[in-house]
PDB file of C-alpha atoms and ligand atoms in Angstrom:
ATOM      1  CA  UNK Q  36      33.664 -48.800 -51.233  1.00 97.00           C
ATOM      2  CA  UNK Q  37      36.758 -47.120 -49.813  1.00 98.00           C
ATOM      3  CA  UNK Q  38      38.299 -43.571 -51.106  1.00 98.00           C
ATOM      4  CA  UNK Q  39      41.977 -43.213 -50.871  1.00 98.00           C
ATOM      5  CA  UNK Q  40      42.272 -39.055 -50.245  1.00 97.00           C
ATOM      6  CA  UNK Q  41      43.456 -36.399 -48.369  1.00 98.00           C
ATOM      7  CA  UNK Q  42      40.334 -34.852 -46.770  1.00 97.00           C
ATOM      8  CA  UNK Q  43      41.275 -30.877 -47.500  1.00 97.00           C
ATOM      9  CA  UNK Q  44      42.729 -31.676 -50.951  1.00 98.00           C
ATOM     10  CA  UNK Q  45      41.334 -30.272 -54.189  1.00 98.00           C
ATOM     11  CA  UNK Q  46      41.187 -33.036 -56.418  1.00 98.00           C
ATOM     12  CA  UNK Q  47      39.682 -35.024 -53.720  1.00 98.00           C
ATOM     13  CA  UNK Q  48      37.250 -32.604 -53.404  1.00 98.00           C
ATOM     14  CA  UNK Q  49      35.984 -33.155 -56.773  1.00 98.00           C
ATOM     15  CA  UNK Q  50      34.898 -36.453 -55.828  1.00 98.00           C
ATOM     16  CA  UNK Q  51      33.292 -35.937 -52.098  1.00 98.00           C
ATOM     17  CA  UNK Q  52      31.806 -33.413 -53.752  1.00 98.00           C
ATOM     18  CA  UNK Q  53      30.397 -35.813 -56.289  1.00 98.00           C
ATOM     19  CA  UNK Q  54      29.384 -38.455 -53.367  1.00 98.00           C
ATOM     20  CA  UNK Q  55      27.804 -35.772 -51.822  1.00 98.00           C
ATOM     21  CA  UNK Q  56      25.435 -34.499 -54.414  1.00 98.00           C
ATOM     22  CA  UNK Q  57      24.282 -38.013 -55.822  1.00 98.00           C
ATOM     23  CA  UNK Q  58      23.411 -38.989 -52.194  1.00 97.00           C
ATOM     24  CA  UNK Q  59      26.323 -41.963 -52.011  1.00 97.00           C
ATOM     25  CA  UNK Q  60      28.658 -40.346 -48.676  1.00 96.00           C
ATOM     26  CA  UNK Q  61      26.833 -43.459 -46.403  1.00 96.00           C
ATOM     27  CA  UNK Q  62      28.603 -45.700 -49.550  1.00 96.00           C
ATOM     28  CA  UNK Q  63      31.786 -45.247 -48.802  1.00 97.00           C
ATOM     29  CA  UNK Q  64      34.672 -45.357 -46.365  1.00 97.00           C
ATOM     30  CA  UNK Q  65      37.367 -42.568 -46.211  1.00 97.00           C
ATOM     31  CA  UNK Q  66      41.257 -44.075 -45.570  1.00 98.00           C
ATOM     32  CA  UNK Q  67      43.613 -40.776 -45.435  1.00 98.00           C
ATOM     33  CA  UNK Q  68      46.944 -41.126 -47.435  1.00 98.00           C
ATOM     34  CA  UNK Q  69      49.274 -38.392 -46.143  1.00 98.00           C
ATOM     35  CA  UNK Q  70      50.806 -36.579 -48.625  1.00 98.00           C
ATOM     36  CA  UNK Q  71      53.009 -34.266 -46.985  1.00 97.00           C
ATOM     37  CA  UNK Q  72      54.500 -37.855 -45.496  1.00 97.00           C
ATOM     38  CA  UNK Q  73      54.982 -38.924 -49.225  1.00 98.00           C
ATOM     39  CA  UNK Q  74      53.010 -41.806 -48.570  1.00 98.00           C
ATOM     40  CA  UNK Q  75      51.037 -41.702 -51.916  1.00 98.00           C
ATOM     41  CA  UNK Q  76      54.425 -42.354 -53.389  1.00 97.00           C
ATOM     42  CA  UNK Q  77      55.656 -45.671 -51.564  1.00 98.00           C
ATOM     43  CA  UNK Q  78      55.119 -49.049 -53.336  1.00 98.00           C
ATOM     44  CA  UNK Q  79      52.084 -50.452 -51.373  1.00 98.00           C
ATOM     45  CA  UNK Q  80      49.845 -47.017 -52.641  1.00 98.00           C
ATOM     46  CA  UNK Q  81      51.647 -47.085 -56.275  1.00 98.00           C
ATOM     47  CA  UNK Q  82      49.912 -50.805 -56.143  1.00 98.00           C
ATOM     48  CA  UNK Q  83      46.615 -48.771 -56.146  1.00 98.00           C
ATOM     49  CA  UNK Q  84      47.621 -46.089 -58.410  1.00 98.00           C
ATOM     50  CA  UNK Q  85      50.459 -46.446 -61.151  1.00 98.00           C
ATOM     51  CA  UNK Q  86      50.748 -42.587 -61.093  1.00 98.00           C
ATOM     52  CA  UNK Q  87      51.177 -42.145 -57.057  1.00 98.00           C
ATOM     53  CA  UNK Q  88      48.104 -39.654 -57.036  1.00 98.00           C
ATOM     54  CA  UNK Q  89      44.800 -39.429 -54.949  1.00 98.00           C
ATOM     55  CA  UNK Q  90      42.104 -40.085 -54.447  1.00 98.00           C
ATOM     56  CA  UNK Q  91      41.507 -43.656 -55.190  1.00 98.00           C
ATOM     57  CA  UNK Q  92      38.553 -45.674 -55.364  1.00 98.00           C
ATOM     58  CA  UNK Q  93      38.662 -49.106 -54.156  1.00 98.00           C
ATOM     59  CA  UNK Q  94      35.488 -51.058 -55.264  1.00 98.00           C
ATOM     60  CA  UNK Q  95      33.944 -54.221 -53.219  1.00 97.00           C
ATOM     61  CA  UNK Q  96      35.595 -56.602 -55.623  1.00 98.00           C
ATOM     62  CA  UNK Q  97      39.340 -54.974 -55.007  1.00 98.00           C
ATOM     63  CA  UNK Q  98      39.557 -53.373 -58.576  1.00 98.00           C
ATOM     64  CA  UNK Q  99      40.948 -49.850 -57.990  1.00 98.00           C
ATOM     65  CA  UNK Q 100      39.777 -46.841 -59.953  1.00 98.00           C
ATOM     66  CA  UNK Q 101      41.815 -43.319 -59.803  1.00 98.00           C
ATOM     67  CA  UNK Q 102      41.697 -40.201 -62.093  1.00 98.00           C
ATOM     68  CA  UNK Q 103      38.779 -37.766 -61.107  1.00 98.00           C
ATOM     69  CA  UNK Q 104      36.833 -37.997 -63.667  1.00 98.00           C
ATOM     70  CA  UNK Q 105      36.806 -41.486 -63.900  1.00 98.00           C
ATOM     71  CA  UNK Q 106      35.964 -41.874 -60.436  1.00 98.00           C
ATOM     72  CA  UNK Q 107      33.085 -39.230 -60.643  1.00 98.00           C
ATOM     73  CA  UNK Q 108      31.756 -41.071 -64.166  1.00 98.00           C
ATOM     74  CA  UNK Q 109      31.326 -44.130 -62.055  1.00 98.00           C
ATOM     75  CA  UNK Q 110      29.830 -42.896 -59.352  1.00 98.00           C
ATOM     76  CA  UNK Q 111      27.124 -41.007 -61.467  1.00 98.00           C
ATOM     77  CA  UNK Q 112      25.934 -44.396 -63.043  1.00 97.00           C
ATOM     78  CA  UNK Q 113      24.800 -45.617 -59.182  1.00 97.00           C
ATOM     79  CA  UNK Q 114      22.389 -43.393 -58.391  1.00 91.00           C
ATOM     80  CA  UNK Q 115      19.699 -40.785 -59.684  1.00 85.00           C
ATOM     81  CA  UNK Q 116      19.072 -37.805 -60.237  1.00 91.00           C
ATOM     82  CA  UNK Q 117      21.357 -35.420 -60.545  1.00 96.00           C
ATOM     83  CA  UNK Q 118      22.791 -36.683 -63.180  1.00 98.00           C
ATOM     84  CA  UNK Q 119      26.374 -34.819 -63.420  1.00 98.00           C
ATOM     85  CA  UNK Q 120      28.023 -36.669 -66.758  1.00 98.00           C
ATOM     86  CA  UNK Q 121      25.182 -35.549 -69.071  1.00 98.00           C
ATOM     87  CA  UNK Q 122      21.962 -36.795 -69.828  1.00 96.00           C
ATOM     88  CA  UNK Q 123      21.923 -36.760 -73.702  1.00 97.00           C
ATOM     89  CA  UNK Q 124      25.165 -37.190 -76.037  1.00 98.00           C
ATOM     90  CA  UNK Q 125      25.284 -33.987 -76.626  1.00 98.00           C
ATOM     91  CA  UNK Q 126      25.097 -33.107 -73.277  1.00 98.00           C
ATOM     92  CA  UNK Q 127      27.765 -35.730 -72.264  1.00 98.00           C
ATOM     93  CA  UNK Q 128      30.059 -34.670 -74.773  1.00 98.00           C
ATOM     94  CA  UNK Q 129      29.800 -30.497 -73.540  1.00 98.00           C
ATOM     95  CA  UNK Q 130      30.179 -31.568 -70.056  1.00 98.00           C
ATOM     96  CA  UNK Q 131      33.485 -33.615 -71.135  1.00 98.00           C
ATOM     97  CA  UNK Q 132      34.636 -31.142 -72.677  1.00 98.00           C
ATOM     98  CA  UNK Q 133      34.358 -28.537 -70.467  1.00 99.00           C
ATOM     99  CA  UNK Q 134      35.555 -30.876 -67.345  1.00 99.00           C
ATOM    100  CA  UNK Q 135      39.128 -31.506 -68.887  1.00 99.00           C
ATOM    101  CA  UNK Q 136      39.059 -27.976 -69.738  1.00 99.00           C
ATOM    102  CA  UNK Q 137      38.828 -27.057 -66.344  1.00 99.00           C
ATOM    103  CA  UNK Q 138      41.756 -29.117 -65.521  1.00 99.00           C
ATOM    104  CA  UNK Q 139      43.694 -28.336 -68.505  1.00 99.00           C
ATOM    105  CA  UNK Q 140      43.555 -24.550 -68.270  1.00 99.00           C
ATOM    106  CA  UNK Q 141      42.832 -24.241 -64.282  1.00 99.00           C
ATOM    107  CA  UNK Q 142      43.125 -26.880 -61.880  1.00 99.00           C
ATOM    108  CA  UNK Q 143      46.487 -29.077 -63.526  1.00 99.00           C
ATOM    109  CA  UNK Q 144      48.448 -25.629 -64.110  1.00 98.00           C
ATOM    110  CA  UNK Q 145      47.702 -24.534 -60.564  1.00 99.00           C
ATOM    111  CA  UNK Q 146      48.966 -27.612 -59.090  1.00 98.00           C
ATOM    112  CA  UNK Q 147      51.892 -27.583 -61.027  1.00 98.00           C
ATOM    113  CA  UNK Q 148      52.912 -24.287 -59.827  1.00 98.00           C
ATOM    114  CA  UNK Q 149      52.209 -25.734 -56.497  1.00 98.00           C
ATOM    115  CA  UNK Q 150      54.696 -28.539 -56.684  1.00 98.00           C
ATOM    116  CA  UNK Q 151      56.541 -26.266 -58.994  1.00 98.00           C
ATOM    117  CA  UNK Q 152      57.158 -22.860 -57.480  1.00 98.00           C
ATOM    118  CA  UNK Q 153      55.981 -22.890 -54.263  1.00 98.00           C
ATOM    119  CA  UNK Q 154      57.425 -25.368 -51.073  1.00 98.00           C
ATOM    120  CA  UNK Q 155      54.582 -27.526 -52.399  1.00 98.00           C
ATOM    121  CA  UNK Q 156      54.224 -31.035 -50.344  1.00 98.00           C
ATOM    122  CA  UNK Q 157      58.180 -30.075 -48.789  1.00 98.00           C
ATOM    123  CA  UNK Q 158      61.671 -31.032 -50.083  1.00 97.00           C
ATOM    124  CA  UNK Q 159      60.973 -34.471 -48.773  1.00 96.00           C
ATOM    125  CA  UNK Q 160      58.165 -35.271 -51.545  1.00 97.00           C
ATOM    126  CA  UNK Q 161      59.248 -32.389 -54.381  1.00 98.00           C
ATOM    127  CA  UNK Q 162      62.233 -34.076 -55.573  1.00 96.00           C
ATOM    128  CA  UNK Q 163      62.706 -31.871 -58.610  1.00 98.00           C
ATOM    129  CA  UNK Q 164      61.249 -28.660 -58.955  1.00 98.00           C
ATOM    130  CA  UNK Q 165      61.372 -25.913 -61.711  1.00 98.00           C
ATOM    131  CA  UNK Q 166      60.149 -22.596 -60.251  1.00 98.00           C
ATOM    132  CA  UNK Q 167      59.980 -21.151 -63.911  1.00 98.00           C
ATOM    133  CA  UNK Q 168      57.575 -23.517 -65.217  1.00 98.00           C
ATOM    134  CA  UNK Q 169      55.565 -23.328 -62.228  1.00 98.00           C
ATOM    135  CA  UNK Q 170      55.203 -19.567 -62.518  1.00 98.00           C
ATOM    136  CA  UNK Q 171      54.538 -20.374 -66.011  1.00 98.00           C
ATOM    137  CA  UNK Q 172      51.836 -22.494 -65.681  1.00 98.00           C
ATOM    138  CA  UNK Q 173      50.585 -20.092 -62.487  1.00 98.00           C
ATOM    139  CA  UNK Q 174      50.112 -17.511 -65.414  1.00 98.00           C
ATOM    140  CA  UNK Q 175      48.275 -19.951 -67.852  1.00 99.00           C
ATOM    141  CA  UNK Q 176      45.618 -21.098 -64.736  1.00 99.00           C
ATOM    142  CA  UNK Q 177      44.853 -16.791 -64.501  1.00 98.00           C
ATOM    143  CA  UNK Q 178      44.231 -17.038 -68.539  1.00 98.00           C
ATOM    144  CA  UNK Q 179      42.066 -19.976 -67.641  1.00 99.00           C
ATOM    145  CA  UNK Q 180      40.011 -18.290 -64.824  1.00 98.00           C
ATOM    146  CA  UNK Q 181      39.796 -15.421 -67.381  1.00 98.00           C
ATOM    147  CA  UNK Q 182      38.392 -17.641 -70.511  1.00 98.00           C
ATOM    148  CA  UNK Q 183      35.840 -19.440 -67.689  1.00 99.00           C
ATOM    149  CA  UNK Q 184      34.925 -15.985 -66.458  1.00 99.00           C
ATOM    150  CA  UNK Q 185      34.038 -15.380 -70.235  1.00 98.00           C
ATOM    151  CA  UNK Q 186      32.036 -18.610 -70.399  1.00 98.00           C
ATOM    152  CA  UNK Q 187      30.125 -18.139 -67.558  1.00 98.00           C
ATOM    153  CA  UNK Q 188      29.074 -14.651 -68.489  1.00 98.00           C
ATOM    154  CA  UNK Q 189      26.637 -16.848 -71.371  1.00 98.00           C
ATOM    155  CA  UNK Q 190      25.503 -19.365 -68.854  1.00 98.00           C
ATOM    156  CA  UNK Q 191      24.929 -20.289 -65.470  1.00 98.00           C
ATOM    157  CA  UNK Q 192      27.327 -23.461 -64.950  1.00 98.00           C
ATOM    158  CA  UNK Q 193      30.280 -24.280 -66.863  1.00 98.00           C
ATOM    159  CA  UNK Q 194      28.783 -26.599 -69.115  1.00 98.00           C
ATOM    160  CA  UNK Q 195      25.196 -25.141 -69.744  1.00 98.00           C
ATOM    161  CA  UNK Q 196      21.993 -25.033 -67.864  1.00 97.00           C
ATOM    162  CA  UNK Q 197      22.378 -27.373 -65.086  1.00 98.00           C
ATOM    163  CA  UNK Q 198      25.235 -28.338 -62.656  1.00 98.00           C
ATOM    164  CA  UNK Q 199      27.745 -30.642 -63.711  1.00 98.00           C
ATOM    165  CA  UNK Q 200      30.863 -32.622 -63.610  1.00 98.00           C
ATOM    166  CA  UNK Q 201      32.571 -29.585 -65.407  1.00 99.00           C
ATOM    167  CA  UNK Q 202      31.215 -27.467 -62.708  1.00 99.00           C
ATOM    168  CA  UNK Q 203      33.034 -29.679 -59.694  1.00 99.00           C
ATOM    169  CA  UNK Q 204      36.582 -29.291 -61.164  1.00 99.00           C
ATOM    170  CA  UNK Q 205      36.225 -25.835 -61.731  1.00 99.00           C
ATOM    171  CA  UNK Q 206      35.291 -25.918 -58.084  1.00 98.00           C
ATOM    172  CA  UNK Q 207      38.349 -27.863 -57.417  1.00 98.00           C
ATOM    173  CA  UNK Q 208      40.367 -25.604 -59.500  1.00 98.00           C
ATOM    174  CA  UNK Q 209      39.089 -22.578 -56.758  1.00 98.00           C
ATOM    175  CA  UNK Q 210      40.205 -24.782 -53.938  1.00 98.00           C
ATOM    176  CA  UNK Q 211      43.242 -24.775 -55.239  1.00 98.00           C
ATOM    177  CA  UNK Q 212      43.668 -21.524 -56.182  1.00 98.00           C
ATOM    178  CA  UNK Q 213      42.940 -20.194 -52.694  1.00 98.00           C
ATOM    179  CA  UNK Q 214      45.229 -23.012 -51.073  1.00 98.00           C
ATOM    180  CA  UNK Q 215      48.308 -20.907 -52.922  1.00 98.00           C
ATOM    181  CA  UNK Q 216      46.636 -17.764 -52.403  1.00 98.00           C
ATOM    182  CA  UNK Q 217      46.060 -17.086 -56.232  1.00 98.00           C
ATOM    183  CA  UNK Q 218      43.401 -14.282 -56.655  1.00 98.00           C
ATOM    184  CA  UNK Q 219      40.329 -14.259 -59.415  1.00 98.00           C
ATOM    185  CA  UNK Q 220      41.416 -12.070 -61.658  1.00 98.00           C
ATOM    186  CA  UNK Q 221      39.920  -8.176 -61.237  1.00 98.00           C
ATOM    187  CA  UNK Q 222      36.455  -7.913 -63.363  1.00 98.00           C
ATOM    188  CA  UNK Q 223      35.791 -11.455 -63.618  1.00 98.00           C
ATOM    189  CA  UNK Q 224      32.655 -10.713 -62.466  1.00 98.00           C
ATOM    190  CA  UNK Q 225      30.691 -14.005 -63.831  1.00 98.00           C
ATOM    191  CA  UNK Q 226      33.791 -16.307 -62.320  1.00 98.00           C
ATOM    192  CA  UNK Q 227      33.103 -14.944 -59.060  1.00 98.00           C
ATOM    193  CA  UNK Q 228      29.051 -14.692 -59.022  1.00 98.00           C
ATOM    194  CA  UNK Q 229      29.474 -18.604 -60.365  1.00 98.00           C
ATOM    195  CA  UNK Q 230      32.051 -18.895 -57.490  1.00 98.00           C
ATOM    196  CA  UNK Q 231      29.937 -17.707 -54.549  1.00 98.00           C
ATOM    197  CA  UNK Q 232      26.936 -19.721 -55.762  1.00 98.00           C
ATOM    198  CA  UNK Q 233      29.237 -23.056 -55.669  1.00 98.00           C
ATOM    199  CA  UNK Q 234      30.640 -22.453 -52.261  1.00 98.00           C
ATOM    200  CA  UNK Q 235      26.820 -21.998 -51.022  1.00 98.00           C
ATOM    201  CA  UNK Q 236      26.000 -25.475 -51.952  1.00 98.00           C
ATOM    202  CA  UNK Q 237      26.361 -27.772 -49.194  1.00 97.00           C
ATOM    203  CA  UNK Q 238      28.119 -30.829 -51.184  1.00 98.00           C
ATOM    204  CA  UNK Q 239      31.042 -28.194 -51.587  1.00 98.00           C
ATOM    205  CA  UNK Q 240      30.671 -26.334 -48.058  1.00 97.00           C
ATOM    206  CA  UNK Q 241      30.838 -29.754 -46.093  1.00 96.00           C
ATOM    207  CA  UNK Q 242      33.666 -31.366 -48.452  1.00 96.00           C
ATOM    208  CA  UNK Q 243      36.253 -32.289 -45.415  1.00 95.00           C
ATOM    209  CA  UNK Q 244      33.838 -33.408 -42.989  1.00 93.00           C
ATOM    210  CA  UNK Q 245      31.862 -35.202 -45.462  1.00 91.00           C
ATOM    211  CA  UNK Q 246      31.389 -38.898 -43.377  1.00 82.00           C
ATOM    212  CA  UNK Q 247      31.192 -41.768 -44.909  1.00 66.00           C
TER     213      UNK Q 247
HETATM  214  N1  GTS N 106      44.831 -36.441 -62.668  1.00 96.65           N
HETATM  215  C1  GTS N 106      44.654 -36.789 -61.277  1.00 96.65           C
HETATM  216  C2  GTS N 106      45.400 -35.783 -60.411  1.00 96.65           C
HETATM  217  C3  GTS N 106      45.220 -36.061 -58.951  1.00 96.65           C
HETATM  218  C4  GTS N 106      46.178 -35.255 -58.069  1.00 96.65           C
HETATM  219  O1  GTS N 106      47.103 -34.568 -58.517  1.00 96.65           O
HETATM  220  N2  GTS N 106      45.932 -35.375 -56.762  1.00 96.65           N
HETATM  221  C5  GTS N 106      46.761 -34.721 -55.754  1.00 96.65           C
HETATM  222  C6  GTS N 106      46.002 -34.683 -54.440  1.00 96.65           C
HETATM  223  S1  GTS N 106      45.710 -33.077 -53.830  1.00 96.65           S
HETATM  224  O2  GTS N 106      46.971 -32.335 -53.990  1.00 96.65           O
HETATM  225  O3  GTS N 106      44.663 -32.505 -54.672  1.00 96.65           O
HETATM  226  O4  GTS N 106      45.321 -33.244 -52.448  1.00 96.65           O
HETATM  227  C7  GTS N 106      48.009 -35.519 -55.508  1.00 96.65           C
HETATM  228  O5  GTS N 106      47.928 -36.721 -55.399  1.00 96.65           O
HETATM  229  N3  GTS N 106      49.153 -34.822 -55.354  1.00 96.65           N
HETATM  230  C8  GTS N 106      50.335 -35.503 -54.930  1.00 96.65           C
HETATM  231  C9  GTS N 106      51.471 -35.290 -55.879  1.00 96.65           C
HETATM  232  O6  GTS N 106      51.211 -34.792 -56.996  1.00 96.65           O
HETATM  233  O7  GTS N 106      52.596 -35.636 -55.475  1.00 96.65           O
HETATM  234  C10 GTS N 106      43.164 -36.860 -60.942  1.00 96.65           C
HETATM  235  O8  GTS N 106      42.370 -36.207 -61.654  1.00 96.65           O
HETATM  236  O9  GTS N 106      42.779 -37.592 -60.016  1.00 96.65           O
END
């Protein structure tokens, strides 16, 4: 299998950190897309990916699956233990949950008000840009870190007892956060215990040089 990414992005991160903790890194190969070149926007990438947007996973057979979770669901069906998508319904269904809301209220709002209100990817690849909205949505990701902060002041990981999906784009969220130098809010305690405990693990600490 090949992965389409950017090696220090954050929503490739969610995935090498996925390979990494179900054991699959020797599975795959890693082909770098450079975003800062635009090059996840010309036609021979959008052939991969309708919505111009890594990573990318390109399976044996040539089929191409984006979208993180996606990607992540797949690769937690080819190997054992841990499981990260859930091992009941109702665990699956928590763990869904809980991963898009991680992207909706963190990770998606903080790259928006990277592309958004910040030089983002440069005036070569952020064609349009609408610093309001992106200071908008930079406000609704420190809501989101605040509500998480809440969460995780019930339960270990995002979605329960155990490590999850929901856990790895919260993680990504944090990348991001510290790419544009956005600060955990003051007393969220639980967000930041929960945060030093995920940067300890070594599937997030050796994300970039992760070799396939
Ligand atoms: N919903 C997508 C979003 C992926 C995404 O936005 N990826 C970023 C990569 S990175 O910024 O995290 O490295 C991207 O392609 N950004 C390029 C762009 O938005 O122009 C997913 O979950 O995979």
């Amino acid at each position: 299998m090949i992965i389409h990414d950017w090696a220090t992005g954050p929503y490739p991160a969610r995935v090498r950190i996925a390979l990494a903790e179900k054991g699959l890194a020797g599975q795959v190969r890693f082909r770098s897309v450079d975003l800062f070149k635009g090059e996840h926007k010309r036609p021979e990438f959008l052939a991969k990916n309708y919505s111009g947007t890594l990573p990318v996973l390109e399976l044996p057979d040539g089929a191409f699956i984006a979208e993180c979770t996606a990607i992540t669901q797949y690769l937690d069906t080819l190997a054992g233990p841990p499981t990260l998508t859930g091992a009941t319904p109702r665990e699956a269904g928590m763990i869904h949950m809980m991963n898009k809301r991680a992207e909706l209220e963190v990770l998606d709002p903080i790259s928006v008000y990277f592309h958004h209100a910040t030089p983002g990817l440069g005036p070569d690849v952020e064609l349009y840009q609408n610093p309001e909205w992106g200071l908008r949505q930079r406000d609704k990701a420190l809501r989101g870190m605040r509500y998480f902060d809440q969460v995780l002041r019930g339960r270990p990981f995002v979605a329960g007892d155990a490590f999850s999906m929901a856990d790895i784009a919260l993680i990504g969220g944090m990348i991001f956060a510290e790419i544009v130098k956005l600060p955990i809010p003051e007393g969220c305690d639980a967000l930041q215990e929960w945060h030093g405990r995920m940067q300890a693990r070594p599937s997030v600490r050796n994300r970039v040089t992760l070799s396939g």
